[in-house]
Each structure stands twice: as structure tokens, then as C-alpha cells.
């Protein structure tokens, strides 16, 4: 669906194009053109730049998973309650189902695909410790764990637990994650990243 | 050489006589799971991830009422919404009045014009360019509902004057459609006479509230027509079965149906198990035909809350026991919601209780279907746990003692079982005793267990120890077909079709083939999702490994024979003959190990499998080094096998021999009602652990699922409107990482399973039994029964008289 | 989600202007963790025409100690508050409330202003597609009163005597116990006076008013604060009951106390009777027992939530004890 009308927030007149709206605002309201989101955003995903037009109601999950093919990002709940859709945005593990794509202009995003491409030790340890059954939650856990290790390369078991506490695993693989993350952090310490 | 492979048990009651003495691959730790990297790296593809060119999205109208009929429906506004490509109505000719038999028992309307629970998918289905448009279109459908009174509780539903829960197809609320048992009374012995004799007779009632909501990946499926061929992508546990149902629904011959079974997010039985979701695929096929586009049906999370586990039930107990801890008689009356199962099964299959009387009454209520959802044995565990908990408490006995006193089968004691083991070739081990001893040691039972309500901790909380036991799920049954194909480079494929639900089966099957064929594990590969037409047992019950390993073992042994024949047989080409790899030898003279063939009497004479199977003439005599592309000098090594194990595990006199025991240590905060789980010990006698890490995964995972149910999981309906209030993952509470302090897993391997190598299944049992673990621990902590799961803080406080 | 317009505000004035122009038909989006859930489920009949993004306004994300008080910008993430060394040391009730809110991910996204401005969680109110058009949506009745009210008010109702929905915030009681002030684009309001119940309304903000900053004075010497939460699970879940307390003079006798419960009433519920019960006493098992009893003396639980009374009483005791 296209955005069909551009609305002036000062007087609620609508315009056909963003340029018309700009001109109107400068002329009538004596102010700089408004930064009305045109829906064009630029963002960096796994170190690569993207420029794409998004609709206001698209979530970041939708953009990544459905539009850009980063299908490693999963979704259980679509309401912020499970962590399966986690991506790293500017260093923070965030929920892509509760983030508007249009608000990601200029952001740096890291998905599971990026983490795997870097051959982050978490991947290997997750496989080794059988941290997956159905595997649907696994990317969300690894992304969350990666954000933790970026910030805190030597977490204690308690800290790992706390960091992963927002990720649900219906298959109940929880205890296996703790081992994998701790071993991965030791590997990072030994070999650098 | 004889085709027939006798190296399988002909008698499903017998122990596997043909297991190797020592194992090279099976049972080893550290074998890299085949799905591991794919799943960790986000490369594993699930149906939800798949988009086909031109694909439309189908969404179902859902009923806002628990019991209602559509009296008028106007879909014109929806049809006119831009982006909507088709609207299928319940009164359209393709579906109107059409009831289809489901593979699960009973019938369903293909697309009903009425609803018998709130949220039911009925009335109309929209196919549109995007999910968002489909959702908007559904809102534009004007429906006039004939809203009818509803009933939510099973006992109420059976009282006279109760509203009819399914007025369209039943004139009462009693459900005796399979798999629900008939409400006739089951009897062994004479309970009444035994009550007279018993030292103690106790009566009580227990409740388990409706729960479910299992899956991770949301329900979905894709349908595409290619001329008269149908192609499906399924998020479903039984992909092969879809060929049959689609054939039945749509008249397409089975040989023109291709099924893709990508990885599955979650899958514990339930929705994706039952025919209900096969119907969704059938409906979508109709839409795909109408629109000439591929169509994907999708549910959102709220729409996924349409089914529950089969233990939504109330049971009234009367139990007689003797002072020595033996239980003499049990009388049960159970009321189920929508689907019943036999509540007495575990008492029957596990114990020497000689007198049992059970009545299983199933009522139809205005809630979604209940179904085997990890698993149908929940009612059996529910009943057995409550019987043993109450007897031990009433007799002031250690519950582990009571368990050992009553171990047996079908009213007969452990001595009888031991005789059975001897007669049928099983090792003579006391599984329950071994499990209990290992578990008690791990949790420190002898030091920590105490009489109920007797131990207040320095932190003011009450300390409790819990215990539960039962048999293992030796559901060794079913049938499968599979082939083993050795490629010209010496690598082997398993040729078979099934679906993945995360139990590491792809890997374990390769281990079986590697073991039996003498290959290295790395040289065997299985991509189970490819539709190669040969259906292996698909995840079902806990029997896929136990049955499929027989199939694969048979196929691998046949392939090995072929391989050795090839190694010893001259190949005749038109103008010349090529000598065998091992001239002058017979297959019997050779052995295979580590992907190499060698002479038994002189192991220094050896060749790699790759050398033996490769094209002998260098690709059609062109003298090239690579293997033939167009054709080969000899038939490839390929063998297939079929195996059926027993008669769905229902052979008379087939006793379950392996046991499991679970222990927990908890603290109860009597000021808030909070239950803190400090430690859980799982002990499972799996017979033989073919993949120990996978077994542990099932122990951990089952425990989290079971404990989540035990503590929190329940559907909450508004009593006034029958609307589900907590259909989301915030208010329907799965267990989190923080819900259990520590889990210690112990694997016992007595070899007493009916499966190959003496193994039994473990996929379902831990989750099923631990759903009832905490009842005993809470009683031990506070001295009050809370026989009403889930055990939430309000119930704890109420039991303590504080709420 | 249904279509809406999206506007990035560059300055506070701009955001206010937008709000004014849309006259109640636009909503602010900060972290979005609450507002997007509401929109996805279309719980109220009026879907916002526009979302005004305030994350594009510079200078609203900070934690500073200035002029003897702690200042926290409206856009500060809960995770940053939970980890901040000064907040942990001097304003422990707030740090702990932030640490116990929701899940790590929600804390990385959710802002402090968004938290105190969040909507209620009554499961009738939140049922998708406006299934229950209740009093809080301008409808005619409350569905919880005869329905399943296990998570509803234990201190009675409001909005024309009907609504029983509790305020769900973990941060709010901490701010009230710490006597925080909330600065908006218009004014400065005491946290205690910030919450107000109305149709689609949980606070006193005007339609075009925006929270900019939270201000907390340095705690008096010898004071301590604490926060305790009770929820079904240790993570992700909203509180069943929570309680924050600040006690001045904890070493010897209590000179002053501020105790606030939440998730028990329509607004955060300051329990002055419990405060009175503890003032002048030393903190001990006995004295906190009295405070607990006083805190719930006025309770009028519903059919399904009497247990919350016991929990509230316990949390009051424990919060005060934790200040000892
Ligand atoms: C799964 C889940 C679990 C949760 N658990 C908890 C919990 O345990 N405890 C708890 O307290 N909360 C919980 N929450 C609520 C969570 O949304 C808040 O904690 C969060 O802080 C809200 O902040 P936000 O910035 O995301 O708000 P937003 O969603 O951006 O905004 C919330 C509301 O506040 C308004 N608003 C935002 N900023 C301002 C401002 N500066 N001025 C005026 N109005 C403003 C918005 O218009 C909107 O109406 C949970 C939420 C979810 C989804
Ligand atoms: S408690 Fe309030 S929000 Fe909930 S149904 Fe009643 S009026 Fe509506
Ligand atoms: S899908 Fe985003 S948090 Fe669950
Ligand atoms: S592995 Fe299945 S949900 Fe975690």
C-alpha cells in the first residue's frame, strides 16, 4: 500500500506529494520543511548499507524477514514477550517485532546471518552443546548472547542467565545455553574476535 | 543370497537379539548434529519463512462467540477491497455441507457455518496479496450471528438442561467418538471387596485445568497447483498423511502430490497433529485453484490458541491401601473436556494394584478440541501421581518406598515381570529400583525428605521434596520404509521422507546406518525433508526412533550385503570383464569398518568403500578420473527395507519394563504462595541411549515444559462470555529460563526396551510426567493438598488459609 | 498493523505542535513496546491517525546529577537506569524497579516516560479487536466485575464506580516512594499526582503534553529505599503486586516513610496508613507486621483476587524490612 496523501500537521491540508507539502510549509508556516517521514530509510545490516522505502506500519521484523530475506530472525509472539525476533541495534539487543522499520533510519543492525558469517564462536558452541531442538528460538538466543558478549566479554553464569531471561524456548533447551555461552566467552578471550 | 533379512525380532514382545556387542557410532557423545549449524546460524528454513512468487495469503474468519451460527453473512465489502483475490464462504459449493473424515477420529466440517468455541476458524476465508489486506478484509465481512448459550465445564455440560455444545451434530454433550473412550466402566478385580479389606480407604478429587498453546512457529501451510499436480509445504507433524487426506478432499491421485516438509518450529502433537490443520490446507488448495496462485494460510498467535491437551479433566478418587504400602484398590471417575483418554492406563501398566475400576466420561464443551499434546498419557500420569501421593501421605511412608512396593504390571508384581523378562530375552534388571536409587542419591533424598509440613528453613520458607514415577514410553510401534543409497564417491544417503521436530533424529538415523554399514558417521547423510516418497515413521508418540531404527538397520544391513557382493563380483562389460576389488573372495570373507572394506583373515588387505563403488571404467570408457555422469558400469549399491513393529504396541501381554523417576526440591514462600524450584533430578531408563545428548535435551526440555504447566499454564475463559482472555504469550505463561534453579539429568540404560538395541522413546514422557511433579512437593512443604493444576500462588495461599 | 501516519519530531515544540494539530488522534511513540502492542491488537475503537516519534528529539536521553538532584531524561532506557551506578547506590528502589521490569529486551527499548505513561493491562480491555467495549473505552459496563478478576483491583473501583483495572507499572511506585517530580512540556508534577483515571487515560497529561524529565531530589541522609515485585514468573511478566518504600532514619527510629504499592488499584496506591504505622518505630519483624496489616486494612478484594491482599501485605513488610 502506498502512502497516498501527505498531511500538513499545522493546518491538516493534504498534498499529493512530499515536495508540495514542503513548499506549502515553507510558504505558509514560515518554517523549515518538516522531516515528514517519506518512508525512505537508510540502514546498515550486517555491515552492508541498504536504502529502502518502507511503510509506516512495517515492523523491523517484517522488513528483515519478509522483505529483505533475513529469515533467520524468527517470531513466536509478535508482542514483545518471547525474544525470538531479537536483533542487535546500535549495540542493544532489541525486539524487531516491536520496532517500526521507519524508525531505523541510520541505524546499525546485526542479525543472526551477520553473526554466523563472522564465524562467531557462539555458533560452534551452540551446535556442540545441543542448544537447539526445533531450532526456532535459537537465532534469538544467539543474537541476545552476542549482544551480551560484545558488552561483557566475561560474563558470570548469573549474568548470562539474566541476559537470556527474555528469550523463551518452548523446547526447554535453557540449561544448554548457559554452557555454550560461557565456553564461547572463554574462546573469545583466548583467540580475540 | 537370501533377500529376506531375519535379523529383526519377529515377535514384537521380544528383546532385540541382534544388537552388536560393541558400538562404534551409536551411543557416542560429541557427534555433530546434522541440523545444528543450520539452526544456530539461522539457515534452517521453516514453512513460515517461505514465500513463493505470486503467493497469496489466506486468513480465516474467527468466531467471536463460543457457540453461534451464522444466520447471514455479507462478504461483498471484503471482496471489493483492493488486493483481495478470493473469498471462500462456508456456503460455497466446494465446501457447503461437506463433512470430512479426519485421520484422528470423527468428522469435521470442511468450513463450518457455525462455531462451537470462541476463536474457531469458520465461515469465510480470504486470500489476498498480503496478510495485512487479508486481515482488513476479514473485518469487512458483516456477519449476523445467532448466538447460543454455551457451557464450559464438563460436569455441568452433562447435567440435564445444559446447553448443547454442538447442536449441529449432537443432541447430547456426551462424547464417545474415538479416541475418547466409551463411558462403560473398566474393571479388573473387585474394588468394593478390596475396600472392605483395606487398612485405609481415602477419597478425594483432583482437577487439571485446560492447557495447550504449544507451538513456536505459528500454524501455516502453502499450497501450489502445477497443472493437475499439487505441491504442499507443511508445518505439520504428519506430512505423508497429507497425501492421503488431500487425495480424499480433492480427488488428486496420491502420485501427483508432492509434499515438502521444511523444519518445524515446535511440534509437540496438538494442533499440527490433528486433522483440523489438514483441513486448513485443503481449504487453501481450493483457494489456490480458484486464484491460480500459490496460497499460504497463516494464523497469528491468538488464532493458535484453539486446542488443548487431553488432560483437561476432573477425577474423583477412592483408594484402598494396606499399612505396608501396597495399594489394593482404586476406583476412579473422570470427566474430560472434549476428548477423553483412559485414565487408568498407568496404574494398569505399571503397578501390581489388583483391583481397579475406572469410568471415563467425556463431555463436549464450548472450548477448542483437546488432543494428544505431549501427550495423550497425561491423564494416566495425572491419576497415577495423585493415587501414589495420597497413599504415601496417608500411610506416613516415604513415597519412593510406596512406589517400589507397587511396581508391577496389570495387577501382578515384580516377580511376575521378572519372569516375563527372562522368558522374552530381556536383561534381568530392576529398573525402578535403579532409577530411584540414582535419583535419591543425586538429590540427597535420604537426608532431605521429611514428613509433610515439617521443615521450615531459616529464610522462613517451607522446604519440600517431591517425587513422581512411571514407566517409560516404550511405545514401540508403527511402520516405515527407507532406503540406503551409496553414491559413487562412497558417501551414503538415507532415502526416506519424514519431518523434523527437533529431536536430533536426522543425526541418529545416520548413526544407525553408519554403525550397521561400517561407515564413518561423516560419510552418511540424511535430508529428511525431501519428498522421496518412502515414508519413514514420522514423529509420532515416542516411537519414531524405536521403529525407524529397525527400518534403517535392516536397510543398512542389506546395503552392506550388496556392497560386499559388489566387492567380490566380477563386472561384465561388453568387450571385457573387470575383476572385483577382492578377487576370489566371498562376501562372508569381508568386513567393513570406518568406511573401509577389509579381509577378515588379513585386515591389511583393505580398500576404501569409495574405491569399490566408483565407476569401474572411468566414465563410459573415456578414461576420465571422475565418476560416471550419464551411466555407470554397475548397479549402484541401493537397498530398501520395510519394517512394521508389532500391532501399534497393543499386543496382549506386552509389558513396559523400563521406568523413570523424577525428584524435586522446592521452597514455598507461605507469605506469597510462591513456589521456588531449587533442583530437579530426572532419571530415565531409556534402555539404550543412542544419542545421549539428545536424551538429555529431552530430559531438560520435557522438564521445563512440564514444570511450566505445573506452575502456570492454563487457558482462562471469561465465564460470562466464553471468550478466551489469555491467548498470547505474555498471559499464557510458558516456562522461562529462570523458573528452575538446577536440573540434573541421569540416564539409566538397562537395555529393557522393545526397540532396536533395547532402546525406548523419550520424546514425550518427561514433559508429560513432570506436569504433575510439584503436587507431592507442595504437600511435603506445607502439609496441604493442592490437587488443582496449575498450582498458582492464589491456590497455595488459599490452602494455607491466607486467601 | 493498520495504516497510520508517522512523523519524526525534531524538537519538543514540533512534537507538541503535531499533537495539538491532531487533537487527540495522534499518539507519541517512544520505545513503542506498549503503544505498538495496543495498535496491533486494535484494542480500542479509535486507532491513532499518526504516531509522533520523539526519539528523533535530541537531548531527552540522559542520567545526570545536577543541582543536588538526579535528573533522568524521558527517553532514558530502563536498562540504563537499572545499571547506572549512582542510581543503584542512592536510589535503589528505582534501580531495582527498572531491573525487575519486563525482560532484558524490553528494558533495552522501553523508556522511563513510556513506562509511567503506559496503558492498563486489564485482559478485557486488552482483548483484540475491541471485543469488550468497557467503561475505560467509553462503553457502558465493566466486564471484569463478574468475570475473571484474578489480576484486578483490591481497593475498589473508579470511572463512575466501575473500572477495576490496576495500574501495571513497576517504575511508578518507585518514583512515588522516592517523591520524584515529573517535568513535562508544560509543568512539573509530583509523581504522586501524575496518575489519573479516565476513559483511555491513565495520567493527568493533556493531549498535547509530553513528559521530558524525571527529577528526584537527593535522598536525605540516613534514608534507604527498596523495591519488591511479585510476578507469576521471574522475568517478562507484569507485577501481580509490587511495592516501593523509602524510609528515613533507618538506623534508629523511622522518621519518615513513603510506601507505595502498585498493580493493586487503578493508580499506584500510596499506603499512608502503613507509613504511619512504622513512623517512630524501629524497623523490626513486629513493626513491619503492623505496617503490612495497616496497608491492606481498607482492602475490598473481588471474587478471585483475595490472594493479592496477602501478597500486598507481605510486600509492604518486606519492602520496609529491606530499608532496615
Ligand atoms: C511483554 C511485555 C512485558 C512487560 N512487562 C512490564 C513489567 O513487568 N513492568 C512494567 O512496568 N512494564 C512492563 N511492560 C510495559 C512496557 O511497555 C514498559 O515497561 C515500557 O517502559 C514502555 O516504554 P516505551 O518507551 O516502550 O513506551 P511506548 O510504547 O513508546 O509508550 C507508551 C505510552 O506512553 C506514551 N508516551 C511515551 N513517552 C511519552 C512521553 N515522553 N510523554 C508523554 N507520553 C509518552 C505513549 O504515547 C504511549 O501511550 C511490558 C511490556 C511488554 C510488551
Ligand atoms: S476493569 Fe476497567 S478496563 Fe477492565 S473491563 Fe472493567 S472497566 Fe474495562
Ligand atoms: S516475536 Fe518479538 S518478542 Fe516475541
Ligand atoms: S529449540 Fe524449540 S523453541 Fe527453543
PDB file of C-alpha atoms in Angstrom, chain A residues 58-65 70 73-75 78 80 83-89 93-101 104 109 111, chain C residues 1 36 40 105 109:
ATOM      1  CA  UNK A  58       6.021  -2.187   8.853  1.00  0.00           C
ATOM      2  CA  UNK A  59       7.873  -3.613  11.770  1.00  0.00           C
ATOM      3  CA  UNK A  60      11.582  -4.177  11.586  1.00  0.00           C
ATOM      4  CA  UNK A  61      10.831  -7.894  11.748  1.00  0.00           C
ATOM      5  CA  UNK A  62       8.660  -7.644   8.666  1.00  0.00           C
ATOM      6  CA  UNK A  63      11.279  -5.659   6.821  1.00  0.00           C
ATOM      7  CA  UNK A  64      14.064  -8.082   7.684  1.00  0.00           C
ATOM      8  CA  UNK A  65      12.214 -11.352   7.405  1.00  0.00           C
ATOM      9  CA  UNK A  70      16.824 -12.317   6.654  1.00  0.00           C
ATOM     10  CA  UNK A  73      15.005 -13.747  12.557  1.00  0.00           C
ATOM     11  CA  UNK A  74      12.017 -15.640  13.915  1.00  0.00           C
ATOM     12  CA  UNK A  75       8.735 -14.697  15.527  1.00  0.00           C
ATOM     13  CA  UNK A  78       4.583 -10.730  17.829  1.00  0.00           C
ATOM     14  CA  UNK A  80       7.370  -8.412  22.777  1.00  0.00           C
ATOM     15  CA  UNK A  83      12.787 -12.659  22.363  1.00  0.00           C
ATOM     16  CA  UNK A  84      12.756 -14.834  19.242  1.00  0.00           C
ATOM     17  CA  UNK A  85      12.842 -11.803  16.955  1.00  0.00           C
ATOM     18  CA  UNK A  86      15.895 -10.237  18.621  1.00  0.00           C
ATOM     19  CA  UNK A  87      18.394  -8.304  16.540  1.00  0.00           C
ATOM     20  CA  UNK A  88      21.184  -6.052  17.703  1.00  0.00           C
ATOM     21  CA  UNK A  89      20.566  -2.382  17.022  1.00  0.00           C
ATOM     22  CA  UNK A  93      19.515  -6.478  21.817  1.00  0.00           C
ATOM     23  CA  UNK A  94      16.082  -5.307  20.730  1.00  0.00           C
ATOM     24  CA  UNK A  95      12.849  -6.896  19.595  1.00  0.00           C
ATOM     25  CA  UNK A  96      12.270  -6.422  15.904  1.00  0.00           C
ATOM     26  CA  UNK A  97       8.554  -7.204  16.239  1.00  0.00           C
ATOM     27  CA  UNK A  98       8.098  -4.160  18.457  1.00  0.00           C
ATOM     28  CA  UNK A  99      10.243  -1.785  16.416  1.00  0.00           C
ATOM     29  CA  UNK A 100       8.987   0.246  13.485  1.00  0.00           C
ATOM     30  CA  UNK A 101      11.144  -0.117  10.401  1.00  0.00           C
ATOM     31  CA  UNK A 104      15.513   2.547  11.917  1.00  0.00           C
ATOM     32  CA  UNK A 109      21.626  -3.674  12.726  1.00  0.00           C
ATOM     33  CA  UNK A 111      21.173 -10.247  12.590  1.00  0.00           C
TER      34      UNK A 111
ATOM     35  CA  UNK C   1      -0.856  -3.260  11.815  1.00  0.00           C
ATOM     36  CA  UNK C  36       2.555  -0.915  19.291  1.00  0.00           C
ATOM     37  CA  UNK C  40      -1.504  -4.462  16.768  1.00  0.00           C
ATOM     38  CA  UNK C 105      14.984  -6.723  25.647  1.00  0.00           C
ATOM     39  CA  UNK C 109      13.797  -0.463  24.316  1.00  0.00           C
TER      40      UNK C 109
END
